Tab-separated table of C-alpha atoms in Angstrom:
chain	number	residue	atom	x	y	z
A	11	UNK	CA	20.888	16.224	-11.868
A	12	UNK	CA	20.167	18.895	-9.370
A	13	UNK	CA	19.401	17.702	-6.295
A	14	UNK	CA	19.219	20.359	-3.029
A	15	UNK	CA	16.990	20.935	-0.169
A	16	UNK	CA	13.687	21.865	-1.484
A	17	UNK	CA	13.918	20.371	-4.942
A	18	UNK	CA	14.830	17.030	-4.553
A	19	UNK	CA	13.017	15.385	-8.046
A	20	UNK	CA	15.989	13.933	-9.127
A	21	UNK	CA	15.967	14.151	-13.122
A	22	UNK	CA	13.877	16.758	-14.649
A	23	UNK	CA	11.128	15.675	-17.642
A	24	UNK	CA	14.142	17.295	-19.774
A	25	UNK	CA	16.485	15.602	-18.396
A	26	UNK	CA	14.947	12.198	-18.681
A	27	UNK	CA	13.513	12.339	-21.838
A	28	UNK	CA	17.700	12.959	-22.999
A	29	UNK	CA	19.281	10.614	-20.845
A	30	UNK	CA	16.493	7.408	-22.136
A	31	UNK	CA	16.792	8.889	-25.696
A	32	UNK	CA	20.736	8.439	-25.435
A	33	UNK	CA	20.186	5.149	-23.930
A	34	UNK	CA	17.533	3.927	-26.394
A	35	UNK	CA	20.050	5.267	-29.506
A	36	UNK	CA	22.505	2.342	-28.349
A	37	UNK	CA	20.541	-0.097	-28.998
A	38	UNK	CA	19.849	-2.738	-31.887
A	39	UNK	CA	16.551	-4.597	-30.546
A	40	UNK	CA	13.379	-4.580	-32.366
A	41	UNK	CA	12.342	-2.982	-29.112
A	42	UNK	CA	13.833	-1.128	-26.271
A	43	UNK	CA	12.326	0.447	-22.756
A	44	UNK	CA	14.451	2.629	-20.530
A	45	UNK	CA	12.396	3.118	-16.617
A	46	UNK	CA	14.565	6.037	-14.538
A	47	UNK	CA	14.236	6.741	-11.182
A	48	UNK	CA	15.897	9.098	-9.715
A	49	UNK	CA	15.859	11.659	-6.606
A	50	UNK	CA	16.669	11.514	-2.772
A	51	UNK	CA	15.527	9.045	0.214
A	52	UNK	CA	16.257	9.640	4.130
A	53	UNK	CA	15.125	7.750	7.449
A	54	UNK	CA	15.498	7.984	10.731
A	55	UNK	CA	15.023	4.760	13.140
A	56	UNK	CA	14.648	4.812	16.897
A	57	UNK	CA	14.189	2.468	19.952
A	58	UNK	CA	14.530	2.291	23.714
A	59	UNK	CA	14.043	6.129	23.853
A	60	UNK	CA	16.947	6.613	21.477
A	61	UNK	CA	18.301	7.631	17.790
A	62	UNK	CA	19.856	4.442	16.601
A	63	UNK	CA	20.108	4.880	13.117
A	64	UNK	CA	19.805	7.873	10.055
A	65	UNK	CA	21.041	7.676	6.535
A	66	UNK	CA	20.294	9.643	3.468
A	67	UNK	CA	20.932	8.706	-0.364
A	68	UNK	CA	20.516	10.431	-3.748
A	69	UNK	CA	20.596	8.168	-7.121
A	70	UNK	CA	20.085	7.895	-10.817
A	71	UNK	CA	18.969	4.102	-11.706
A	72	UNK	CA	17.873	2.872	-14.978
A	73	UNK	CA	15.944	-0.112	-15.729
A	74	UNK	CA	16.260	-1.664	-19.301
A	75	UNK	CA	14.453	-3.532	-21.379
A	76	UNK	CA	15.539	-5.240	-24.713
A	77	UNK	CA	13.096	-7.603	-27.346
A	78	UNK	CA	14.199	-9.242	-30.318
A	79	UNK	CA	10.993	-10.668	-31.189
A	80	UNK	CA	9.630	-12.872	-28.373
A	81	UNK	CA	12.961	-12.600	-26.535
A	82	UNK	CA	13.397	-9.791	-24.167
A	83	UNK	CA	15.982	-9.321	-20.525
A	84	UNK	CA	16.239	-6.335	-18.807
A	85	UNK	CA	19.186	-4.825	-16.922
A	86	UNK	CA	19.018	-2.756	-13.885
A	87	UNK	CA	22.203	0.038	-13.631
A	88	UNK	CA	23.694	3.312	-11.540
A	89	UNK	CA	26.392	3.397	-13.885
A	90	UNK	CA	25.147	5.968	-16.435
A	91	UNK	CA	28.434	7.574	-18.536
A	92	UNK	CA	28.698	6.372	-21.702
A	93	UNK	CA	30.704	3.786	-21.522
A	94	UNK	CA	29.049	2.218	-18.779
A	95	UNK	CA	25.612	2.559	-21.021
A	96	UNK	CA	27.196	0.411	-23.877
A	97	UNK	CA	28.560	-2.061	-21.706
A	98	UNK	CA	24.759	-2.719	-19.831
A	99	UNK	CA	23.190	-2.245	-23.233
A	100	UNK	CA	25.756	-4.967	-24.805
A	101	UNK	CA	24.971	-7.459	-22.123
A	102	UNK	CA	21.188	-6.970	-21.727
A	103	UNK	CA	21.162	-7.831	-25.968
A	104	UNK	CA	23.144	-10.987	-25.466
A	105	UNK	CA	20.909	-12.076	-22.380
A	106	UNK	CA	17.831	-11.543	-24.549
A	107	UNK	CA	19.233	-13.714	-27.533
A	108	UNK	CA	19.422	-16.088	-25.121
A	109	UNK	CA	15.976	-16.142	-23.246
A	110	UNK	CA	13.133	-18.680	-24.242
A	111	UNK	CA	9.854	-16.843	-26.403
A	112	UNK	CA	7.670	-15.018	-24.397
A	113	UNK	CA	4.220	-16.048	-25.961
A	114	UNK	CA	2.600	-13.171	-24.363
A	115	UNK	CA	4.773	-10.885	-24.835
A	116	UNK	CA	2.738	-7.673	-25.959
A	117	UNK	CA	4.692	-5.112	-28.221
A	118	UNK	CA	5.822	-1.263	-26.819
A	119	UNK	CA	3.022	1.442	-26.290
A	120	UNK	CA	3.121	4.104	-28.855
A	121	UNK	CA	2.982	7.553	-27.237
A	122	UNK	CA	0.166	8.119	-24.526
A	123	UNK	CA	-1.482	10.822	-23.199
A	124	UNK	CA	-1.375	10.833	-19.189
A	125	UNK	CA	-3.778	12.910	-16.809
A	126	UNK	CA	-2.200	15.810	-14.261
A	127	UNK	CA	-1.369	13.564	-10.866
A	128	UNK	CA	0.488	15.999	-8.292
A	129	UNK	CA	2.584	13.787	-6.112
A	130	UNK	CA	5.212	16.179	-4.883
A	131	UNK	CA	5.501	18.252	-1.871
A	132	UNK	CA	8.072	20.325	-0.357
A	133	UNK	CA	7.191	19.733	2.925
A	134	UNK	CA	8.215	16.565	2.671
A	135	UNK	CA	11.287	16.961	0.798
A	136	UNK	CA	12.598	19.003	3.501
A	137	UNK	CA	12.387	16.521	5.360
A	138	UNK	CA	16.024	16.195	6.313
A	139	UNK	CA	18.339	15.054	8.998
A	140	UNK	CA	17.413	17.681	11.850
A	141	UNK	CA	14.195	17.548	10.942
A	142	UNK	CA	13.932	13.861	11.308
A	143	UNK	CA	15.790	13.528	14.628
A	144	UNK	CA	13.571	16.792	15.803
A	145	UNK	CA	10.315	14.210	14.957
A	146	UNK	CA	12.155	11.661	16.486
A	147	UNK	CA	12.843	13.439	19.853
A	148	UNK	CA	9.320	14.453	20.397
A	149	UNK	CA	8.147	10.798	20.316
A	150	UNK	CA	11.031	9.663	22.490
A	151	UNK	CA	9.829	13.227	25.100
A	152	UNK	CA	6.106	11.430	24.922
A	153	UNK	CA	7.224	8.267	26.199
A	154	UNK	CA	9.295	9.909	29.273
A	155	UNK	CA	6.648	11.585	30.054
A	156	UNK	CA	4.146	9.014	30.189
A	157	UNK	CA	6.865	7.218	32.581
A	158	UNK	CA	7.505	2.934	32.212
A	159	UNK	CA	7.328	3.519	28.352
A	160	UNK	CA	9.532	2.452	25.365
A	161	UNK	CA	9.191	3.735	21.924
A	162	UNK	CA	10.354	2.485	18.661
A	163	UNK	CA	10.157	3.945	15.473
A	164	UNK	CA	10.538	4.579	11.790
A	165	UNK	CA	10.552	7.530	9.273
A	166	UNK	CA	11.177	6.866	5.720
A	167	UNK	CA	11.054	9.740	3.361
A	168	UNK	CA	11.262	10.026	-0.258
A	169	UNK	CA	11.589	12.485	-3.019
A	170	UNK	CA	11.976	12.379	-6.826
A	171	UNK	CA	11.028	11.136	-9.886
A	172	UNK	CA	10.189	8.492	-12.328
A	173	UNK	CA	9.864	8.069	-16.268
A	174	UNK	CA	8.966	5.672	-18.482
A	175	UNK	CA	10.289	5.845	-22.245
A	176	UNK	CA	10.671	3.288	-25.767
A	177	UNK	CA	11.442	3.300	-28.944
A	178	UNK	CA	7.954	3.507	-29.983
A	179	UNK	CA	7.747	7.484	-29.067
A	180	UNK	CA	6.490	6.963	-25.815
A	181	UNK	CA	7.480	9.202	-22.730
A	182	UNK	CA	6.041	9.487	-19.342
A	183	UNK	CA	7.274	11.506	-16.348
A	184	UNK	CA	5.988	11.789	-12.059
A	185	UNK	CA	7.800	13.494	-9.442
A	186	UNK	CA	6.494	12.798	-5.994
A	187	UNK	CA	7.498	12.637	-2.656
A	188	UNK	CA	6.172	10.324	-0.243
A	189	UNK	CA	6.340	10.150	3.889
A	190	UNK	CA	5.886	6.892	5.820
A	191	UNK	CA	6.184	6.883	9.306
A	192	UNK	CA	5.285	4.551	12.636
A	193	UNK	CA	5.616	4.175	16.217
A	194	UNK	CA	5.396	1.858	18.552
A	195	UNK	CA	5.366	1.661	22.462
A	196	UNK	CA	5.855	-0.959	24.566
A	197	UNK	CA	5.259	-0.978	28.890
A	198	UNK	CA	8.120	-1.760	31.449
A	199	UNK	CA	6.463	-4.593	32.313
A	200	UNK	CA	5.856	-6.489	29.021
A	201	UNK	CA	2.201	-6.594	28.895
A	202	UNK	CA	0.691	-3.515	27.079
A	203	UNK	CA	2.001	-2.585	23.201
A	204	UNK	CA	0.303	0.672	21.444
A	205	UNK	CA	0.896	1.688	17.662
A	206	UNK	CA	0.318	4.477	15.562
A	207	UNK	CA	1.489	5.061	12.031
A	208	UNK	CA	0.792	6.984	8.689
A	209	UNK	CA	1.628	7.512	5.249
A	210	UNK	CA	1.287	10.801	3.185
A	211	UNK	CA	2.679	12.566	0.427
A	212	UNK	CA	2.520	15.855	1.969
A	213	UNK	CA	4.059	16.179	5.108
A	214	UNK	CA	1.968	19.462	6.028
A	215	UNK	CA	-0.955	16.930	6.484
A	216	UNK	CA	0.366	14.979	9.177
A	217	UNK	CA	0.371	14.727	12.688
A	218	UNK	CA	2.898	13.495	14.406
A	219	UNK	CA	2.106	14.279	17.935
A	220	UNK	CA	-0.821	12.500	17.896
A	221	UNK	CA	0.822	9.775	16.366
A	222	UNK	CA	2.516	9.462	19.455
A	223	UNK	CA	-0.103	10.426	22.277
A	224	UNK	CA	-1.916	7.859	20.744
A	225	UNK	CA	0.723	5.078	20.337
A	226	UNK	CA	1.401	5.555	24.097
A	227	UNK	CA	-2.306	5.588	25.142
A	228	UNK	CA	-2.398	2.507	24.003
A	229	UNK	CA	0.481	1.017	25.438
A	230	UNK	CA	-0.878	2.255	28.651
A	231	UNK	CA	-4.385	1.164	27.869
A	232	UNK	CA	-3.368	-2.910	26.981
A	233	UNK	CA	-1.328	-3.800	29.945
A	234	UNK	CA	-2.428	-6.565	31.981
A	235	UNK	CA	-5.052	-7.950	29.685
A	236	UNK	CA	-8.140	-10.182	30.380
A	237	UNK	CA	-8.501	-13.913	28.761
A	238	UNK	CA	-11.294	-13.926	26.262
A	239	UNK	CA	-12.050	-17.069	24.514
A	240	UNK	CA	-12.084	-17.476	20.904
A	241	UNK	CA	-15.180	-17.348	19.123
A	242	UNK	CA	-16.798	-14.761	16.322
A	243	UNK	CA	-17.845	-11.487	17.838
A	244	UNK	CA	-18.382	-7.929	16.953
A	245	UNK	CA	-15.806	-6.221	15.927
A	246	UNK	CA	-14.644	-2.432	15.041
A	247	UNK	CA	-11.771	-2.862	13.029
A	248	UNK	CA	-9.417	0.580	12.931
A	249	UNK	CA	-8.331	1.886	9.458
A	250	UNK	CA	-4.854	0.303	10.040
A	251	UNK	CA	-6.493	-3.022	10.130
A	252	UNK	CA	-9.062	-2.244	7.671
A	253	UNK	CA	-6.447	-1.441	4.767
A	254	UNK	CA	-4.750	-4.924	5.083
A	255	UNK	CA	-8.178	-6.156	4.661
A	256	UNK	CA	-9.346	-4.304	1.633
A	257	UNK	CA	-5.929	-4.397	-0.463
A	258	UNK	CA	-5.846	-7.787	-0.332
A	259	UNK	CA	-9.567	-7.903	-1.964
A	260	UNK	CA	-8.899	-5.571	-4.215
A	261	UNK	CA	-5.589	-7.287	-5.312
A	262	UNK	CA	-7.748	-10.303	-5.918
A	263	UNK	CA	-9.516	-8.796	-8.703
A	264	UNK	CA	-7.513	-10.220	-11.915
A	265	UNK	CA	-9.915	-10.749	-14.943
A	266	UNK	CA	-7.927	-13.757	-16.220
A	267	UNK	CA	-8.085	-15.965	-13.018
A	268	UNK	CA	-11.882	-15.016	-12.850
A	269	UNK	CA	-12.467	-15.792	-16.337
A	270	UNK	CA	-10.360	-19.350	-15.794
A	271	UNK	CA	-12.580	-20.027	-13.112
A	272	UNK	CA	-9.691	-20.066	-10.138
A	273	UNK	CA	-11.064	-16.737	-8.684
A	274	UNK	CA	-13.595	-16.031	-5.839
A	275	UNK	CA	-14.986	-13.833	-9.283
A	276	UNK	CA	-15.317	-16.952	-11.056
A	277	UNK	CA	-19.381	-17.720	-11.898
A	278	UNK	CA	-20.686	-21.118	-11.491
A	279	UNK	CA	-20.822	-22.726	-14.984
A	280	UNK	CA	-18.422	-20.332	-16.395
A	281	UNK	CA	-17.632	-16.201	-16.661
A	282	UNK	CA	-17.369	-13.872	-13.958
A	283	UNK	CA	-18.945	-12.234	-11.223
A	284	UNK	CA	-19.039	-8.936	-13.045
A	285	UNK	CA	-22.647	-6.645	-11.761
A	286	UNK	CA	-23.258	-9.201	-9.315
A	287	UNK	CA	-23.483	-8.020	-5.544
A	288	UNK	CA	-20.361	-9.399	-3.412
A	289	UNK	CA	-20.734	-7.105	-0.250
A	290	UNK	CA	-22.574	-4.882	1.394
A	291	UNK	CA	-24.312	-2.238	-0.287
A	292	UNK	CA	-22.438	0.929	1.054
A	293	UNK	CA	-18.878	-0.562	0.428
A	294	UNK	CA	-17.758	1.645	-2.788
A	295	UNK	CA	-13.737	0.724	-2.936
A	296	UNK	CA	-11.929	2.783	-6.696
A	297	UNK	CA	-8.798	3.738	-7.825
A	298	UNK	CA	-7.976	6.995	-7.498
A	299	UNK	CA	-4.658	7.487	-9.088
A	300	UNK	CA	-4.428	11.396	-9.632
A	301	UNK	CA	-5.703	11.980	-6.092
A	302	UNK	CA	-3.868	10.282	-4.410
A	303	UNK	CA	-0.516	11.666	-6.301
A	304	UNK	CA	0.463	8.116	-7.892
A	305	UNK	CA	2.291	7.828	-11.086
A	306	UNK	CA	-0.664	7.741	-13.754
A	307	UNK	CA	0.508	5.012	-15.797
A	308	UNK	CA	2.024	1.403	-15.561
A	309	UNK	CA	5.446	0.256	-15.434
A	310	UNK	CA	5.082	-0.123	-18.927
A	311	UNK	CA	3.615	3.678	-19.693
A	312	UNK	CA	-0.065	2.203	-19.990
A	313	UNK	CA	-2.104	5.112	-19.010
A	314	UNK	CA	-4.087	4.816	-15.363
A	315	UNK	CA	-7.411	6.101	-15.028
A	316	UNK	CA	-9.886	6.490	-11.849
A	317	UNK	CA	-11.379	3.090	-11.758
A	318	UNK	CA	-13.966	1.837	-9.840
A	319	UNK	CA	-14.172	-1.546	-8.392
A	320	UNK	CA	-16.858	-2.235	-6.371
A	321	UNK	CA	-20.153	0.342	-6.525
A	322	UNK	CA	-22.769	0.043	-3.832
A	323	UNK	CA	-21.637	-3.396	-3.193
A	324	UNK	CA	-21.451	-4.619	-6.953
A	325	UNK	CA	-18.530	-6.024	-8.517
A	326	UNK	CA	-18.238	-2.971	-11.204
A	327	UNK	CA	-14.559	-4.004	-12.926
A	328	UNK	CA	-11.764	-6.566	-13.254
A	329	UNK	CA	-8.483	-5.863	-13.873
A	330	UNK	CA	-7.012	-6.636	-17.308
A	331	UNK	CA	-3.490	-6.904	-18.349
A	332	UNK	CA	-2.884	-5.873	-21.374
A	333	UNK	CA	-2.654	-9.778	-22.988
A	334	UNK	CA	-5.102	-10.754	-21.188
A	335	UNK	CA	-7.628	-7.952	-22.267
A	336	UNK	CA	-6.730	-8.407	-25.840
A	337	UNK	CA	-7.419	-11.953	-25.891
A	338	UNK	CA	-10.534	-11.123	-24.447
A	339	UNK	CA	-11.534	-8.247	-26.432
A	340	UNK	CA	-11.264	-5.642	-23.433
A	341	UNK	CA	-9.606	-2.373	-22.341
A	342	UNK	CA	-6.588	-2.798	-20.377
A	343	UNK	CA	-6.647	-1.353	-17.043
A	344	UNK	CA	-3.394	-1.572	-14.804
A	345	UNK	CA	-3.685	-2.971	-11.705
A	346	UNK	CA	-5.739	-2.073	-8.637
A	347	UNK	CA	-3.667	0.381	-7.043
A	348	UNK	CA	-3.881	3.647	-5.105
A	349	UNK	CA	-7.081	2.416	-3.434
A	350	UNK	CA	-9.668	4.834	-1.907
A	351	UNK	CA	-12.667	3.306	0.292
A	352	UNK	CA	-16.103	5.592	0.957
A	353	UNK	CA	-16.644	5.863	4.565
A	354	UNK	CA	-19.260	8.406	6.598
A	355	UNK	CA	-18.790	11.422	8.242
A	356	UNK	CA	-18.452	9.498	11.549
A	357	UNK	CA	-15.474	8.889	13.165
A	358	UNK	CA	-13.896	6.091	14.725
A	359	UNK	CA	-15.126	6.710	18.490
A	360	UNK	CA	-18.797	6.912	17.250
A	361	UNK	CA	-18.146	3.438	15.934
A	362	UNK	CA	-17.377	2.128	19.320
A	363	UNK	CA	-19.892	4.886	21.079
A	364	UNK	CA	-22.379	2.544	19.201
A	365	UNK	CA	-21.311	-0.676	20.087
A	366	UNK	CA	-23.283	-2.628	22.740
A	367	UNK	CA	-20.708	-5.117	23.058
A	368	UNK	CA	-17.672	-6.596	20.653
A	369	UNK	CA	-13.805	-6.241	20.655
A	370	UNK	CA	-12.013	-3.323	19.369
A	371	UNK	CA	-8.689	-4.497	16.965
A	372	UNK	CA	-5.915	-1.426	16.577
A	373	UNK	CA	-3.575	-3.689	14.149
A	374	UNK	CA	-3.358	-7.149	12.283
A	375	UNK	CA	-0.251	-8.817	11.532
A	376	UNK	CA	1.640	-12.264	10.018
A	377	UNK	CA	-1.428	-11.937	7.100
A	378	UNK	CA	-1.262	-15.626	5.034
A	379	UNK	CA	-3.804	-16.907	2.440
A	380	UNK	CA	-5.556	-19.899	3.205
A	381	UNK	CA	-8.262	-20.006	0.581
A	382	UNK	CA	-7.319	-17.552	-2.742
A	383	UNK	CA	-11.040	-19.234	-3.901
A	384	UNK	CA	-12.697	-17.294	-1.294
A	385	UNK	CA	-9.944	-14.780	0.021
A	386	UNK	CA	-9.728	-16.376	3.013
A	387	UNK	CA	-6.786	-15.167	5.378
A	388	UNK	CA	-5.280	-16.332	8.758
A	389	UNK	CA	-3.109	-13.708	10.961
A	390	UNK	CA	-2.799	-11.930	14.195
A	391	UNK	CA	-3.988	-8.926	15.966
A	392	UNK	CA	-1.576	-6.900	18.159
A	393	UNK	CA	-0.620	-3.476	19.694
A	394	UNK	CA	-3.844	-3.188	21.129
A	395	UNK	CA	-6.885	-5.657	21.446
A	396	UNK	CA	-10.160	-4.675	23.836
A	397	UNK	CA	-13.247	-5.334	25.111
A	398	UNK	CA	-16.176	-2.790	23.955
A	399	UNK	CA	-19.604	-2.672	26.252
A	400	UNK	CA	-21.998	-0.193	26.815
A	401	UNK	CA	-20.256	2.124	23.980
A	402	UNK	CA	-16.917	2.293	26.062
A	403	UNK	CA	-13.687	0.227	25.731
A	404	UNK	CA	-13.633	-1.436	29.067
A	405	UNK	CA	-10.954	-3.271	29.088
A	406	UNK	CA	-7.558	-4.884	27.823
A	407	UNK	CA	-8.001	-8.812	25.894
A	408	UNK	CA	-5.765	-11.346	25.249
A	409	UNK	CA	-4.711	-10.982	21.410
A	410	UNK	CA	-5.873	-13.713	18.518
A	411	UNK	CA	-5.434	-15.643	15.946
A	412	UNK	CA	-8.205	-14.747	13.152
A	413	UNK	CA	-9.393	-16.800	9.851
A	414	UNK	CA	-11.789	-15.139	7.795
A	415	UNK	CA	-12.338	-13.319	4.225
A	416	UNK	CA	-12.541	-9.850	3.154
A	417	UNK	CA	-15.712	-11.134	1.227
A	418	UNK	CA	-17.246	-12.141	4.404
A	419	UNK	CA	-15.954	-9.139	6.949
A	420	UNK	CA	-17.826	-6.370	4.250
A	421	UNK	CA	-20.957	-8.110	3.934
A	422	UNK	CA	-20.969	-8.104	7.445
A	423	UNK	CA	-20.909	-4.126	7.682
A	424	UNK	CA	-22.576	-2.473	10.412
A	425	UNK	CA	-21.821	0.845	10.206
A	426	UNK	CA	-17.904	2.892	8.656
A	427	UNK	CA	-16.319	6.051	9.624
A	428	UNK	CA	-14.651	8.947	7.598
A	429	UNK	CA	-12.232	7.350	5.661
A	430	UNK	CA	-8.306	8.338	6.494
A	431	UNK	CA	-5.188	7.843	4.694
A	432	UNK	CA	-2.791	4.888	6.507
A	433	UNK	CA	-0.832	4.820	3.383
A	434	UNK	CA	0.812	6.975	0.661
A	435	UNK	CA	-1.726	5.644	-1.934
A	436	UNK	CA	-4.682	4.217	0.397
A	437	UNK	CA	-7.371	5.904	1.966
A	438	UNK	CA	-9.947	3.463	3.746
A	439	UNK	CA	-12.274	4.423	6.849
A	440	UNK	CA	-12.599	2.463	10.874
A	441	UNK	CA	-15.051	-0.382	10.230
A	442	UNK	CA	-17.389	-2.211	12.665
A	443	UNK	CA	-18.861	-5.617	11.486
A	444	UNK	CA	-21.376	-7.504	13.029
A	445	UNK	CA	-18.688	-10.737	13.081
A	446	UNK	CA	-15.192	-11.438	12.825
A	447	UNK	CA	-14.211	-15.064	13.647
A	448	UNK	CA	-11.198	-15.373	16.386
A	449	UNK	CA	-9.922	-18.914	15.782
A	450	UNK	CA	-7.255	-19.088	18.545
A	451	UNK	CA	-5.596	-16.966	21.243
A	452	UNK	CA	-2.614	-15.637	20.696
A	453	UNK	CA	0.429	-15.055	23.752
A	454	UNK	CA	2.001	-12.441	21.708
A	455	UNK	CA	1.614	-8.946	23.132
């Protein structure tokens, strides 16, 4: 494996393809998967204005899987010389014999053709020590500055690659890098909290300073806050908040509970929700795989296509396993990952510019199901919670406890921004809805 500043993938497609064909030779099951992941991961962690904590790692790992018939185990090992490959492959066979029948088992993919998905950058694989503590420093500098400030925070950084390979003939291959990185800031005097946080592939993207200008803004902006009672009011939810919203309605879109009637997509009578309209009209929420520089196939090597899930409002797809869409007569479609949300070409001010009156939520946290038959969640909001009038934040509020559904908060659009990306593989834009429902208050800053 070469592994160096700069070119951090780990294994090459080469060198993958060899090491799971050597693996996949030892064995004697009717069928065999080998998953590698290899490559290099750093962090850097900070709090009260200091460097606590930095680490880096590089690692080879491979995952596998064994069948005889129904039967199948799987062993996860670092130990790769050949010795050490006989040994896991040895004990992964005898765990298998062992297992009860899987009766949905599906058999290994033959080989698969996968689309171009470009998930690695350089910018972020140089992301190394210095440069870490230099990102670090600058956050730490903002909060002196500001004076009466604490910062916290969190870089985690990742390079390499990951393959997918059986018995069958089938081989698939990503390298990417990924960057994920947060910050929050906390007054002297206990009473005002501020976050900011992203997550990209390519570090060349992202800011960092304003990361932190805004993170202490905020801080500064939330101490001292005023009691508001609970009730439902306007809200304009920021992307942050948004994505924790959307993911988990976009997780909730498995065919088979639909079709088994357990699923907020199950039809009265019987069947799904499928072309039916199950929030507003302008909420268009796909897959975007290759875009977004995700591995373009399953953990399995299914291939993963742009999918859309909800167009103009309409439920436009469920997602099948692959039993499931065999028994069913579908096309498999991986899950509901790498998520992309349509916005405008407003942005998130102009939301709150346009608000006559309604609160203005930075984060939510401590997210629970209630309901999974409506999507119904409980949690809290935090780092930031204020009072909008007049098209200005006015003022600092007390922070909540909320109950309410995904299903409910996009049919209650008002109006969306330019969408941004608060994840390595999710892009979703600021909100405002014309109700959120605030069960409780909350003392937590």
């Amino acid at each position: 494996m070469s592994v160096g500043t700069g070119d951090r993938r780990g294994l090459s497609a080469d060198e993958a393809r060899e090491l799971s064909t050597r693996i996949l030779r030892s064995t004697s099951a009717d069928e065999a998967r080998v998953s590698l992941t290899s490559g290099w991961r750093g962090n850097t962690r900070y709090a009260v204005n200091r460097i606590t904590t930095a680490g880096e790692f590089e690692r080879v790992q491979a995952s596998i899987t064994v069948r005889f018939g129904k039967r199948q185990a799987t062993i996860t090992t670092n130990r790769l010389d050949a010795d050490a490959i006989t040994e896991a492959v040895a004990s992964v066979q005898a765990q298998a014999r062992l297992t009860p029948e899987d009766p949905e088992a599906m058999p290994e993919l033959g080989p698969q053709r996968y689309a171009d998905s470009a998930g690695y950058h350089d910018s972020t694989a140089n992301l190394g020590p210095e440069a870490r503590s230099e990102i670090a420093a600058d956050g730490i500098q903002t909060a002196i500055e500001a004076g009466g400030i604490d910062v916290a925070g969190f870089l985690d950084v990742s390079a390499g690659s990951g393959s997918v390979a059986n018995n069958a003939g089938l081989f698939a291959y990503h390298a990417s890098t990924s960057a994920t990185y947060s910050i929050t800031a906390r007054t002297a005097d206990g009473t005002g909290s501020g976050w900011s946080g992203f997550g990209e592939r390519d570090w060349a993207a992202t800011d960092s300073g304003s990361a932190h200008a805004q993170a202490v803004e905020t801080a500064l902006r939330s101490r001292e806050p005023r009691t508001l009672e609970p009730g439902s009011y306007p809200v304009v939810m920021a992307p942050e908040a948004v994505s924790d919203l959307v993911s988990r309605l976009a997780f909730s879109m498995d065919a088979r509970r639909a079709d088994e009637g357990r699923s907020a997509f199950s039809a009265e009578g019987g069947g799904t929700k499928l072309g039916e309209r199950i929030v507003d009209e302008r909420v268009r929420l796909w897959s975007d795989p290759q875009g977004l520089g995700s591995a373009p196939y399953t953990g399995d090597g299914l291939p993963i296509e742009p999918m859309m899930w909800v167009d103009d409002g309409i439920l436009s797809n469920l997602s099948y396993s692959r039993f499931w869409a065999k028994k069913q007569g579908k096309q498999p479609t991986g899950g509901p990952g790498s998520l992309r949300m349509a916005g405008t070409e407003k942005s998130l001010e102009d939301l709150i510019s346009e608000t006559q009156r309604g609160v203005f939520v930075t984060r939510l946290w401590y997210i629970r199901s209630t309901d999974p038959r409506t999507i119904s969640y409980t949690g809290l909001t935090r780092d930031g919670t204020f009072w909008i009038e007049d098209g200005q934040i006015q003022y600092p509020v007390n922070n909540f406890r909320w109950n309410d559904s995904p299903l409910f908060v996009l049919s209650a659009l008002e109006d969306m921004s330019r969408p941004f990306r608060v994840r390595t593989s999710r892009e979703v834009p600021a909100i405002r809805v014309g109700e959120f429902n605030f069960t409780s208050v909350s003392e937590a800053v």
